[in-house]
Amino acid sequence: MTQHSTDATEARPATREATDWWRDAVIYQVYPRSFADSDGDGTGDLEGIRRRLPHLRDLGVDAVWLSPFYASPQADGGYDVADYRAVDPMYGSLLDADAVIRDAHGLGLRVIVDLVPNHSSDQHEWFRRAVAEGPGSPLRERYHFRPGKGAHGELPPNDWESIFGGPAWTRLPDGDWYLHLFAPEQPDFNWEHPAVADEFRSILRFWLDMGVDGFRVDVAHGMVKAEGLPDIGGGDQLKLLGNDVMPFFDQDGVHAIYRSWRTILDEYDGDRIFVAEAWTPTVERTANYVRPDELHQAFNFQYLGAPWEAGELRAIIDSSLDAMRPVGAPATWVLSNHDVTRHATRYANPQGLGTQIRTPGDRALGLRRARAATLLMLALPGSAYLYQGEELGLPDVTDLPDEVRQDPSFFRAQGQDGFRDGCRVPIPWTVDGPSYGFGDGGSWLPQPSTWGALSVEAQTGDPDSTLELYRAALAVRREQPGLGAGDRVEWQEGVPGGLLVFRRPGFACTVNTTGGPARIPAPGRVLLASSPVTVADGHIELPADTTVWWETT
Ligand code: GLC
């Protein structure tokens, strides 16, 4: 297997074109609260991230996306921002942010930060003043304040429900209601108000001037609401990562915002990007966000939700590529993030349970499929997103006691939903030590006692480990010209059901999702395999749930 240098100071040689780097980039998501804790207070921080950047350089990713580290009361893990230009003291200071950006650049890594424009925290200065000034305050126009319905205004202005459960409206003691698609601590901005648009253009410049290489746009499909805030009229309301048509999501008006943002980004040098978190009913609607004068990439949640089944995977891969081709944007691929059960646990459970799962399932099966799914993902044309800890094969922590949970959706949904804490448990770096090297103290969510064995330290140098599989895969991806490039997959037809075989010049990928072994002709020399394989007599016996990368002539 290909090994990486581990010198902590050396920058990786730039083997890629500097322009359009993002088209086939592998981007690693850091959830700052749970990545590395430099001061032993149990919560991750920017200095912790800075110190661990060499891990990401050695892993071989191109960029790091940092989930929010801004000033925030943490009602929703920092996706409730009180000051968009300040770092929360629990994460450090602007100087620490500057140090992360500089050190990352020094190591050849780009930095993408999260932008949360759909809503602020209820502790944002505008909202606090809007509340304090009372009905009629001009600041209330920057959010969605409305009188209620009913004889005494005691009913919410419409029937929308919060994505975290319960009504999407909260009433203030003065009688006005305000809209929050997420928690009550996350009031939605009114994007019709010019001050809101101006403020975000200024926030973009602030972080671009700090040197960031791009933004992940939170709830990018949500800022514009249908005219008059019409009732939905019964039926199922939306869940996180849902794809239904709603009067508060995927309204055509959002695209004007992105065209305006794009002109700002394009004023800056360095090929900077936007990636949209946009939940839309179809991949074709997602493509609207990445038209040439809008954003660069959008997460592919259809792929994230796909079952481990060859036919369905192929259909989603093809429809994703087909949808992006007309607008010239790369497809993206993602299996895990901070909002869903990790894929090692999703695949350990029966298919079709959705993206928030409470049972550990068959761990060995889940890990085998997860490793195979990752190799498939990293062989596809386009850009891939990794979530911290997946390179260790971490499962979700499915048995967190309710008392330690912090996900607001868990509480809003009376414990029936909102299991996002399970993928946010601080990651293990060392075999022993307090919080397995996460920090010198504890960790804000308890880590399972088995996590030392899954740590970076335990897996480094073990050729069978998931960490070395990721390192080797990313090394091959960097060295094999064209892996990740292009906009279509050349499938081999006529392969047995449950298998996928595709090729590109000099390379082939074979995937077995059947759950049993499958014997096929060997297309070349094995480069990398997600499980041990043997080739004999020009054939390979592909074990169940295995992906193999081949060098072909
Ligand atoms: C996005 C984030 C999620 C957050 C929500 C509200 O979906 O990924 O973590 O809760 O937006 O900001």
Coordinates of C-alpha atoms and ligand atoms in Angstrom, one line a residue:
M1 CA 0.0 0.0 0.0
T2 CA 1.1 3.5 -0.7
Q3 CA 2.4 5.3 2.4
H4 CA 2.6 9.0 3.1
S5 CA 5.3 11.2 4.6
T6 CA 4.5 12.1 8.1
D7 CA 6.9 15.1 8.6
A8 CA 4.8 17.6 10.5
T9 CA 6.2 20.7 8.8
E10 CA 6.7 19.9 5.2
A11 CA 4.1 21.1 2.7
R12 CA 2.8 18.6 0.2
P13 CA 4.0 19.2 -3.3
A14 CA 1.3 20.8 -5.4
T15 CA 0.6 18.1 -7.9
R16 CA -2.6 19.7 -9.2
E17 CA -3.6 22.6 -11.3
A18 CA -4.0 25.7 -9.1
T19 CA -7.1 26.7 -11.0
D20 CA -10.4 24.8 -10.7
W21 CA -8.8 22.9 -7.8
W22 CA -12.3 22.4 -6.4
R23 CA -13.7 20.4 -9.3
D24 CA -12.1 17.1 -8.0
A25 CA -11.1 18.2 -4.5
V26 CA -11.4 16.0 -1.5
I27 CA -12.7 18.3 1.3
Y28 CA -12.6 17.2 5.0
Q29 CA -15.2 18.5 7.4
V30 CA -14.0 19.5 10.8
Y31 CA -16.7 19.9 13.5
P32 CA -14.6 22.2 15.7
R33 CA -16.3 21.3 19.0
S34 CA -15.2 17.7 18.6
F35 CA -11.9 17.7 16.7
A36 CA -9.1 18.6 19.1
D37 CA -9.1 20.5 22.4
S38 CA -5.9 22.5 23.1
D39 CA -6.8 23.8 26.6
G40 CA -8.3 20.8 28.3
D41 CA -11.8 22.3 28.8
G42 CA -13.5 19.3 27.1
T43 CA -14.4 21.3 24.0
G44 CA -12.5 21.4 20.8
D45 CA -11.0 24.7 19.7
L46 CA -9.1 26.5 16.8
E47 CA -5.7 26.0 18.3
G48 CA -6.5 22.3 18.6
I49 CA -7.4 22.3 14.9
R50 CA -4.2 24.1 14.0
R51 CA -2.0 21.6 15.9
R52 CA -3.7 18.7 14.1
L53 CA -3.5 20.1 10.6
P54 CA -0.6 17.8 9.7
H55 CA -3.0 14.9 10.1
L56 CA -5.0 16.3 7.3
R57 CA -2.0 17.0 5.2
D58 CA -0.8 13.4 5.7
L59 CA -4.3 12.1 5.0
G60 CA -4.0 13.7 1.6
V61 CA -7.1 15.9 1.5
D62 CA -7.1 19.2 -0.5
A63 CA -9.2 21.4 1.8
V64 CA -10.8 21.6 5.2
W65 CA -14.3 22.9 5.8
L66 CA -14.8 24.2 9.3
S67 CA -18.3 24.1 10.8
P68 CA -19.2 27.3 12.6
F69 CA -16.8 28.6 15.3
Y70 CA -18.4 32.1 15.6
A71 CA -19.7 33.8 18.7
S72 CA -22.8 31.7 19.6
P73 CA -24.8 30.6 22.6
Q74 CA -24.6 27.1 21.1
A75 CA -28.3 26.4 21.0
D76 CA -27.6 24.5 17.8
G77 CA -23.9 23.7 18.0
G78 CA -22.9 27.1 16.6
Y79 CA -25.4 27.2 13.8
D80 CA -27.0 30.0 15.9
V81 CA -24.6 32.8 15.3
A82 CA -24.6 35.9 17.5
D83 CA -21.7 37.7 15.8
Y84 CA -20.6 36.7 12.3
R85 CA -17.3 38.5 12.6
A86 CA -16.2 37.1 16.0
V87 CA -14.8 33.8 17.2
D88 CA -16.6 32.3 20.2
P89 CA -14.3 32.4 23.2
M90 CA -14.7 28.7 23.6
Y91 CA -13.0 28.3 20.3
G92 CA -10.4 31.0 20.7
S93 CA -10.0 34.4 18.9
L94 CA -9.7 35.9 15.5
L95 CA -6.0 35.5 15.9
D96 CA -6.4 31.8 16.3
A97 CA -8.6 31.7 13.1
D98 CA -5.9 33.6 11.3
A99 CA -3.3 31.1 12.5
V100 CA -5.4 28.2 11.3
I101 CA -5.8 29.7 7.9
R102 CA -2.1 30.6 7.6
D103 CA -0.9 27.2 8.8
A104 CA -3.3 25.3 6.6
H105 CA -2.1 27.3 3.6
G106 CA 1.5 26.6 4.6
L107 CA 0.7 22.9 4.5
G108 CA -1.0 23.1 1.1
L109 CA -4.5 22.9 2.5
R110 CA -7.3 25.3 1.6
V111 CA -9.8 26.5 4.2
I112 CA -13.6 26.7 3.7
V113 CA -15.7 28.3 6.5
D114 CA -19.4 27.9 7.2
L115 CA -21.8 30.8 6.5
V116 CA -25.2 30.7 8.2
P117 CA -27.4 33.3 6.4
N118 CA -30.9 31.8 6.8
H119 CA -31.1 32.7 10.5
S120 CA -29.1 34.2 13.3
S121 CA -29.0 33.5 17.0
D122 CA -31.7 35.1 19.1
Q123 CA -28.7 36.7 20.9
H124 CA -27.7 38.5 17.7
E125 CA -27.7 42.3 18.3
W126 CA -30.3 42.9 15.7
F127 CA -32.7 40.4 17.2
R128 CA -32.1 41.4 20.8
R129 CA -32.8 45.0 19.9
A130 CA -35.8 44.1 17.8
V131 CA -37.3 42.3 20.8
A132 CA -36.4 45.0 23.3
E133 CA -37.9 47.8 21.1
G134 CA -41.3 46.1 20.8
P135 CA -43.9 45.9 18.1
G136 CA -43.3 48.4 15.3
S137 CA -39.5 48.4 15.8
P138 CA -37.9 48.8 12.4
L139 CA -35.4 46.1 13.4
R140 CA -38.3 43.6 13.4
E141 CA -38.5 44.0 9.6
R142 CA -35.1 42.3 9.3
Y143 CA -36.7 39.1 10.7
H144 CA -40.2 37.7 10.1
F145 CA -42.4 39.2 12.9
R146 CA -46.1 38.9 12.5
P147 CA -49.2 39.3 14.6
G148 CA -50.9 36.0 15.4
K149 CA -54.3 34.6 14.1
G150 CA -57.4 34.1 16.2
A151 CA -59.4 36.6 18.2
H152 CA -56.5 37.5 20.4
G153 CA -53.6 36.7 18.1
E154 CA -53.1 33.5 20.1
L155 CA -52.6 31.3 17.0
P156 CA -49.4 31.2 15.0
P157 CA -49.4 33.2 11.7
N158 CA -49.4 30.1 9.6
D159 CA -49.1 26.3 9.9
W160 CA -45.4 25.9 9.3
E161 CA -43.6 23.5 11.6
S162 CA -40.0 23.8 12.7
I163 CA -37.6 21.3 11.1
F164 CA -36.6 20.4 14.7
G165 CA -40.2 19.8 15.7
G166 CA -43.0 21.9 17.1
P167 CA -44.4 25.1 15.5
A168 CA -42.0 27.3 13.4
W169 CA -43.3 30.4 15.3
T170 CA -42.7 31.6 18.8
R171 CA -44.8 34.3 20.5
L172 CA -43.2 37.1 22.5
P173 CA -44.7 38.4 25.6
D174 CA -45.6 41.6 23.7
G175 CA -47.9 39.5 21.4
D176 CA -45.9 39.4 18.2
W177 CA -44.8 36.1 16.7
Y178 CA -41.5 35.4 15.0
L179 CA -40.5 32.7 12.5
H180 CA -37.8 30.1 13.1
L181 CA -37.5 27.2 10.7
F182 CA -35.2 25.6 13.2
A183 CA -35.0 26.2 17.0
P184 CA -36.7 29.2 18.6
E185 CA -33.2 30.5 19.3
Q186 CA -32.6 30.7 15.5
P187 CA -34.9 33.4 14.1
D188 CA -35.1 33.5 10.3
F189 CA -33.8 36.6 8.6
N190 CA -36.1 38.5 6.2
W191 CA -34.0 38.5 3.0
E192 CA -36.3 41.0 1.4
H193 CA -34.8 43.6 3.6
P194 CA -31.8 45.4 2.0
A195 CA -29.9 45.6 5.3
V196 CA -29.8 41.8 5.6
A197 CA -28.4 41.5 2.1
D198 CA -25.9 44.3 2.7
E199 CA -24.8 42.7 6.0
F200 CA -24.0 39.4 4.4
R201 CA -22.1 40.9 1.5
S202 CA -20.0 42.6 4.1
I203 CA -19.6 39.4 6.1
L204 CA -18.4 37.6 3.0
R205 CA -15.7 40.3 2.5
F206 CA -14.7 40.1 6.1
W207 CA -13.8 36.4 5.8
L208 CA -12.4 36.7 2.3
D209 CA -10.1 39.4 3.5
M210 CA -9.1 37.0 6.3
G211 CA -7.9 34.7 3.5
V212 CA -10.5 31.9 3.5
D213 CA -10.8 29.9 0.2
G214 CA -14.6 29.6 0.3
F215 CA -17.8 29.2 2.1
R216 CA -20.2 26.3 2.8
V217 CA -23.6 28.0 2.7
D218 CA -25.9 26.6 5.4
V219 CA -29.5 26.1 4.4
A220 CA -28.8 27.7 1.1
H221 CA -32.3 26.8 -0.2
G222 CA -34.1 28.6 2.7
M223 CA -33.5 32.3 2.7
V224 CA -36.4 33.3 0.4
K225 CA -39.9 32.4 1.6
A226 CA -43.0 32.2 -0.7
E227 CA -44.9 35.5 -1.0
G228 CA -47.4 35.9 1.9
L229 CA -46.0 32.9 3.9
P230 CA -48.8 30.6 2.7
D231 CA -50.0 27.7 4.8
I232 CA -48.8 24.2 3.8
G233 CA -52.2 22.7 4.5
G234 CA -51.6 19.5 6.4
G235 CA -49.6 16.5 5.3
D236 CA -46.1 15.6 6.5
Q237 CA -43.9 18.5 7.5
L238 CA -40.3 18.6 6.7
K239 CA -37.4 16.8 8.4
L240 CA -33.8 17.7 8.3
L241 CA -32.3 16.8 4.9
G242 CA -35.8 16.3 3.6
N243 CA -36.5 16.8 -0.1
D244 CA -40.2 17.9 -0.2
V245 CA -41.5 20.9 -2.0
M246 CA -42.2 23.6 0.7
P247 CA -43.1 27.3 0.6
F248 CA -40.0 28.1 2.6
F249 CA -37.4 26.1 0.6
D250 CA -36.0 26.2 -2.8
Q251 CA -37.8 29.3 -3.9
D252 CA -36.6 30.7 -7.2
G253 CA -35.7 34.0 -5.5
V254 CA -32.7 32.6 -3.7
H255 CA -30.7 32.6 -7.0
A256 CA -30.6 36.4 -7.2
I257 CA -28.7 36.3 -3.8
Y258 CA -26.2 33.9 -5.2
R259 CA -25.6 35.8 -8.3
S260 CA -24.8 38.8 -6.2
W261 CA -22.5 36.8 -3.9
R262 CA -20.7 35.4 -6.9
T263 CA -19.6 38.8 -8.1
I264 CA -18.0 39.5 -4.8
L265 CA -16.1 36.2 -4.7
D266 CA -14.9 36.7 -8.3
E267 CA -13.3 40.0 -7.2
Y268 CA -10.9 38.0 -5.1
D269 CA -7.9 36.1 -6.4
G270 CA -7.2 32.5 -5.6
D271 CA -10.1 30.5 -7.1
R272 CA -12.4 30.6 -4.1
I273 CA -15.6 28.7 -3.9
F274 CA -19.1 28.4 -2.5
V275 CA -20.6 25.0 -1.7
A276 CA -24.4 24.9 -1.0
E277 CA -26.2 22.9 1.5
A278 CA -29.4 22.9 -0.5
W279 CA -32.1 20.3 0.0
T280 CA -34.2 20.2 -3.1
P281 CA -36.8 17.8 -4.4
T282 CA -34.6 16.6 -7.3
V283 CA -30.9 16.7 -8.4
E284 CA -32.1 18.9 -11.4
R285 CA -33.3 21.5 -8.9
T286 CA -30.0 21.2 -7.1
A287 CA -28.2 22.0 -10.3
N288 CA -29.9 25.5 -10.4
Y289 CA -27.6 26.5 -7.4
V290 CA -24.4 25.7 -9.4
R291 CA -25.1 27.5 -12.6
P292 CA -22.0 29.3 -13.9
D293 CA -22.8 32.6 -12.3
E294 CA -24.0 31.2 -8.9
L295 CA -22.3 28.8 -6.5
H296 CA -19.7 26.2 -7.4
Q297 CA -20.8 23.0 -5.7
A298 CA -23.8 21.6 -3.9
F299 CA -23.9 18.7 -1.6
N300 CA -25.4 15.6 -3.1
F301 CA -27.8 14.4 -0.4
Q302 CA -29.5 12.0 -2.7
Y303 CA -26.2 10.1 -2.8
L304 CA -25.8 10.3 0.9
G305 CA -29.2 8.7 1.4
A306 CA -28.6 5.9 -1.2
P307 CA -28.7 2.3 0.0
W308 CA -25.7 0.0 -0.4
E309 CA -27.1 -1.6 -3.5
A310 CA -25.4 -1.5 -6.9
G311 CA -28.5 -0.7 -9.1
E312 CA -29.6 2.2 -6.9
L313 CA -26.0 3.5 -6.5
R314 CA -25.5 3.5 -10.3
A315 CA -28.8 5.2 -10.9
I316 CA -28.0 8.0 -8.4
I317 CA -24.5 8.4 -9.7
D318 CA -25.7 8.7 -13.3
S319 CA -28.6 11.1 -12.5
S320 CA -26.2 13.3 -10.4
L321 CA -23.7 13.5 -13.2
D322 CA -26.5 14.1 -15.8
A323 CA -28.0 16.9 -13.7
M324 CA -24.7 18.7 -13.3
R325 CA -23.4 18.4 -16.9
P326 CA -25.6 21.0 -18.5
V327 CA -24.5 23.6 -16.0
G328 CA -20.9 22.6 -16.1
A329 CA -20.6 22.0 -12.3
P330 CA -18.8 19.0 -10.8
A331 CA -20.9 16.4 -9.0
T332 CA -20.2 16.1 -5.3
W333 CA -20.3 12.9 -3.2
V334 CA -20.7 12.7 0.5
L335 CA -21.4 9.8 2.9
S336 CA -21.3 11.4 6.3
N337 CA -21.5 14.8 8.0
H338 CA -22.4 16.3 11.4
D339 CA -26.2 15.9 10.7
V340 CA -26.5 12.2 9.9
T341 CA -25.7 8.9 11.4
R342 CA -22.2 8.0 10.3
H343 CA -22.2 5.7 7.2
A344 CA -20.4 2.9 9.1
T345 CA -23.5 2.7 11.3
R346 CA -26.1 3.4 8.6
Y347 CA -24.7 0.4 6.6
A348 CA -24.6 -1.7 9.7
N349 CA -28.4 -1.5 9.9
P350 CA -31.2 -2.7 7.6
Q351 CA -31.4 -0.5 4.5
G352 CA -34.1 2.2 4.4
L353 CA -34.1 3.3 8.0
G354 CA -33.2 6.9 7.0
T355 CA -30.2 9.0 8.0
Q356 CA -30.8 9.1 11.8
I357 CA -30.4 5.7 13.3
R358 CA -30.4 4.7 17.0
T359 CA -29.1 1.1 16.8
P360 CA -25.5 0.0 16.4
G361 CA -26.4 -2.9 14.0
D362 CA -23.8 -5.3 12.8
R363 CA -20.6 -3.3 13.2
A364 CA -18.4 -5.5 11.1
L365 CA -20.8 -5.5 8.2
G366 CA -21.2 -1.7 8.5
L367 CA -17.4 -1.1 8.5
R368 CA -16.9 -3.4 5.6
R369 CA -19.5 -1.7 3.5
A370 CA -18.4 1.7 4.7
R371 CA -14.8 1.0 3.5
A372 CA -16.1 -0.2 0.2
A373 CA -18.5 2.7 -0.2
T374 CA -15.6 5.2 0.4
L375 CA -13.5 3.6 -2.3
L376 CA -16.4 3.8 -4.7
M377 CA -17.0 7.4 -3.8
L378 CA -13.3 8.4 -4.2
A379 CA -13.2 6.8 -7.7
L380 CA -16.1 8.9 -9.0
P381 CA -15.7 12.0 -11.1
G382 CA -16.2 15.2 -9.0
S383 CA -15.5 16.4 -5.6
A384 CA -15.8 14.3 -2.4
Y385 CA -16.5 15.3 1.2
L386 CA -15.2 13.5 4.2
Y387 CA -16.4 14.0 7.8
Q388 CA -13.9 13.9 10.6
G389 CA -13.5 10.4 12.1
E390 CA -14.8 8.5 9.1
E391 CA -11.1 7.9 8.1
L392 CA -11.0 6.0 11.4
G393 CA -14.1 4.0 10.5
L394 CA -15.8 5.4 13.5
P395 CA -19.4 4.3 14.2
D396 CA -22.0 6.5 15.6
V397 CA -22.3 6.4 19.3
T398 CA -25.9 5.1 19.6
D399 CA -26.1 4.7 23.3
L400 CA -25.5 8.3 24.6
P401 CA -27.6 8.9 27.7
D402 CA -30.3 11.4 27.2
E403 CA -28.8 13.7 29.9
V404 CA -25.7 14.4 27.8
R405 CA -27.5 15.0 24.5
Q406 CA -27.3 18.6 23.2
D407 CA -29.0 18.3 19.7
P408 CA -32.0 20.8 19.9
S409 CA -34.0 18.6 17.6
F410 CA -33.8 15.7 20.2
F411 CA -35.7 17.9 22.7
R412 CA -38.0 19.5 20.3
A413 CA -39.1 16.1 18.9
Q414 CA -39.6 14.7 22.4
G415 CA -36.7 12.2 22.0
Q416 CA -38.2 10.7 18.8
D417 CA -35.7 12.3 16.5
G418 CA -32.6 14.4 16.6
F419 CA -29.9 11.8 17.2
R420 CA -27.2 14.0 15.7
D421 CA -25.0 13.9 18.9
G422 CA -24.1 10.4 18.0
C423 CA -21.9 11.5 15.1
R424 CA -20.5 14.5 17.1
V425 CA -18.6 12.6 19.8
P426 CA -15.0 13.9 20.0
I427 CA -12.6 11.8 17.9
P428 CA -9.8 9.7 19.4
W429 CA -6.2 10.5 18.5
T430 CA -4.3 8.3 20.9
V431 CA -4.6 4.8 22.4
D432 CA -4.6 6.0 26.0
G433 CA -4.8 9.2 27.9
P434 CA -7.7 11.5 28.9
S435 CA -10.3 11.6 26.1
Y436 CA -7.9 9.6 23.9
G437 CA -5.8 12.5 22.9
F438 CA -8.8 14.8 22.1
G439 CA -7.5 17.0 24.9
D440 CA -5.9 16.9 28.3
G441 CA -9.3 16.9 30.0
G442 CA -12.6 15.1 29.3
S443 CA -14.8 15.5 26.3
W444 CA -18.1 17.3 26.1
L445 CA -19.8 14.1 25.0
P446 CA -18.6 10.8 26.5
Q447 CA -16.4 8.6 24.2
P448 CA -16.9 4.8 24.2
S449 CA -14.2 2.9 26.1
T450 CA -13.3 1.1 22.9
W451 CA -12.2 4.2 21.1
G452 CA -8.5 4.0 21.9
A453 CA -8.3 1.1 19.6
L454 CA -9.8 3.2 16.8
S455 CA -7.5 6.2 17.4
V456 CA -5.2 7.7 14.8
E457 CA -2.2 6.4 16.8
A458 CA -3.6 2.9 16.9
Q459 CA -4.3 2.8 13.2
T460 CA -1.2 4.6 11.8
G461 CA 1.1 2.1 10.1
D462 CA -1.4 -0.8 10.3
P463 CA -1.9 -1.7 6.6
D464 CA -5.3 -3.2 7.4
S465 CA -6.6 -0.1 9.2
T466 CA -9.2 2.2 7.8
L467 CA -6.9 5.1 8.3
E468 CA -4.3 3.6 6.0
L469 CA -6.9 2.7 3.5
Y470 CA -8.0 6.4 3.3
R471 CA -4.4 7.6 3.1
A472 CA -3.6 5.1 0.4
A473 CA -6.8 6.0 -1.5
L474 CA -6.1 9.7 -1.4
A475 CA -2.5 9.1 -2.4
V476 CA -3.6 7.1 -5.5
R477 CA -6.2 9.8 -6.2
R478 CA -3.5 12.5 -6.2
E479 CA -1.0 10.4 -8.3
Q480 CA -3.4 8.9 -10.8
P481 CA -4.1 11.7 -13.3
G482 CA -7.7 11.9 -14.0
L483 CA -9.1 10.0 -11.0
G484 CA -11.9 12.4 -9.9
A485 CA -11.9 14.2 -13.3
G486 CA -14.5 14.2 -16.0
D487 CA -18.3 14.3 -15.9
R488 CA -19.4 10.7 -16.6
V489 CA -18.8 7.2 -15.5
E490 CA -18.1 4.5 -18.2
W491 CA -19.9 1.5 -16.8
Q492 CA -19.2 -1.9 -18.0
E493 CA -22.4 -3.5 -19.1
G494 CA -23.4 -7.1 -18.7
V495 CA -21.8 -7.6 -15.2
P496 CA -23.7 -9.8 -12.8
G497 CA -26.4 -8.1 -10.7
G498 CA -25.2 -6.5 -7.5
L499 CA -21.8 -5.6 -9.1
L500 CA -20.5 -2.4 -10.5
V501 CA -17.6 -2.1 -12.9
F502 CA -16.4 1.1 -14.4
R503 CA -13.3 2.2 -16.2
R504 CA -11.3 5.3 -17.1
P505 CA -8.0 5.3 -19.0
G506 CA -5.5 3.2 -17.0
F507 CA -7.9 2.6 -14.2
A508 CA -10.9 0.3 -13.3
C509 CA -13.1 0.1 -10.2
T510 CA -15.1 -3.0 -9.3
V511 CA -17.7 -3.0 -6.5
N512 CA -19.6 -6.0 -5.0
T513 CA -22.7 -5.1 -3.1
T514 CA -24.2 -8.6 -3.3
G515 CA -23.5 -9.7 0.3
G516 CA -21.7 -12.8 -1.1
P517 CA -18.5 -13.4 -3.0
A518 CA -18.4 -12.9 -6.8
R519 CA -15.9 -14.2 -9.3
I520 CA -15.1 -11.9 -12.2
P521 CA -12.2 -11.6 -14.7
A522 CA -9.4 -9.4 -13.2
P523 CA -9.3 -6.1 -15.1
G524 CA -5.7 -5.4 -14.3
R525 CA -3.3 -5.1 -11.4
V526 CA -4.8 -4.5 -7.9
L527 CA -4.0 -1.0 -6.7
L528 CA -6.1 -1.0 -3.6
A529 CA -8.9 -3.0 -2.1
S530 CA -11.3 -2.4 0.8
S531 CA -11.0 -6.0 2.0
P532 CA -8.3 -8.6 1.4
V533 CA -8.5 -10.0 -2.1
T534 CA -6.6 -12.7 -4.1
V535 CA -6.2 -12.8 -7.8
A536 CA -5.5 -16.2 -9.5
D537 CA -5.8 -17.4 -13.1
G538 CA -6.7 -14.0 -14.3
H539 CA -9.8 -13.9 -12.1
I540 CA -10.6 -12.3 -8.8
E541 CA -12.9 -13.6 -6.1
L542 CA -14.4 -10.3 -4.9
P543 CA -15.5 -10.8 -1.3
A544 CA -18.9 -9.5 -0.2
D545 CA -19.1 -5.7 0.2
T546 CA -15.8 -5.0 -1.4
T547 CA -14.5 -2.3 -3.8
V548 CA -11.2 -2.8 -5.7
W549 CA -9.2 -0.3 -7.6
W550 CA -7.2 -1.6 -10.5
E551 CA -4.4 -0.3 -12.7
T552 CA -5.2 -1.3 -16.2
T553 CA -3.2 -1.2 -19.4
Ligands
GLC1 C1 -27.8 22.9 8.6 C2 -26.8 22.4 9.5 C3 -27.4 21.8 10.8 C4 -28.1 22.9 11.5 C5 -29.1 23.6 10.5 C6 -29.6 24.9 11.1 O1 -28.7 21.9 8.2 O2 -26.0 21.5 8.8 O3 -26.4 21.3 11.6 O4 -28.8 22.4 12.6 O5 -28.6 23.9 9.3 O6 -28.6 25.8 11.0

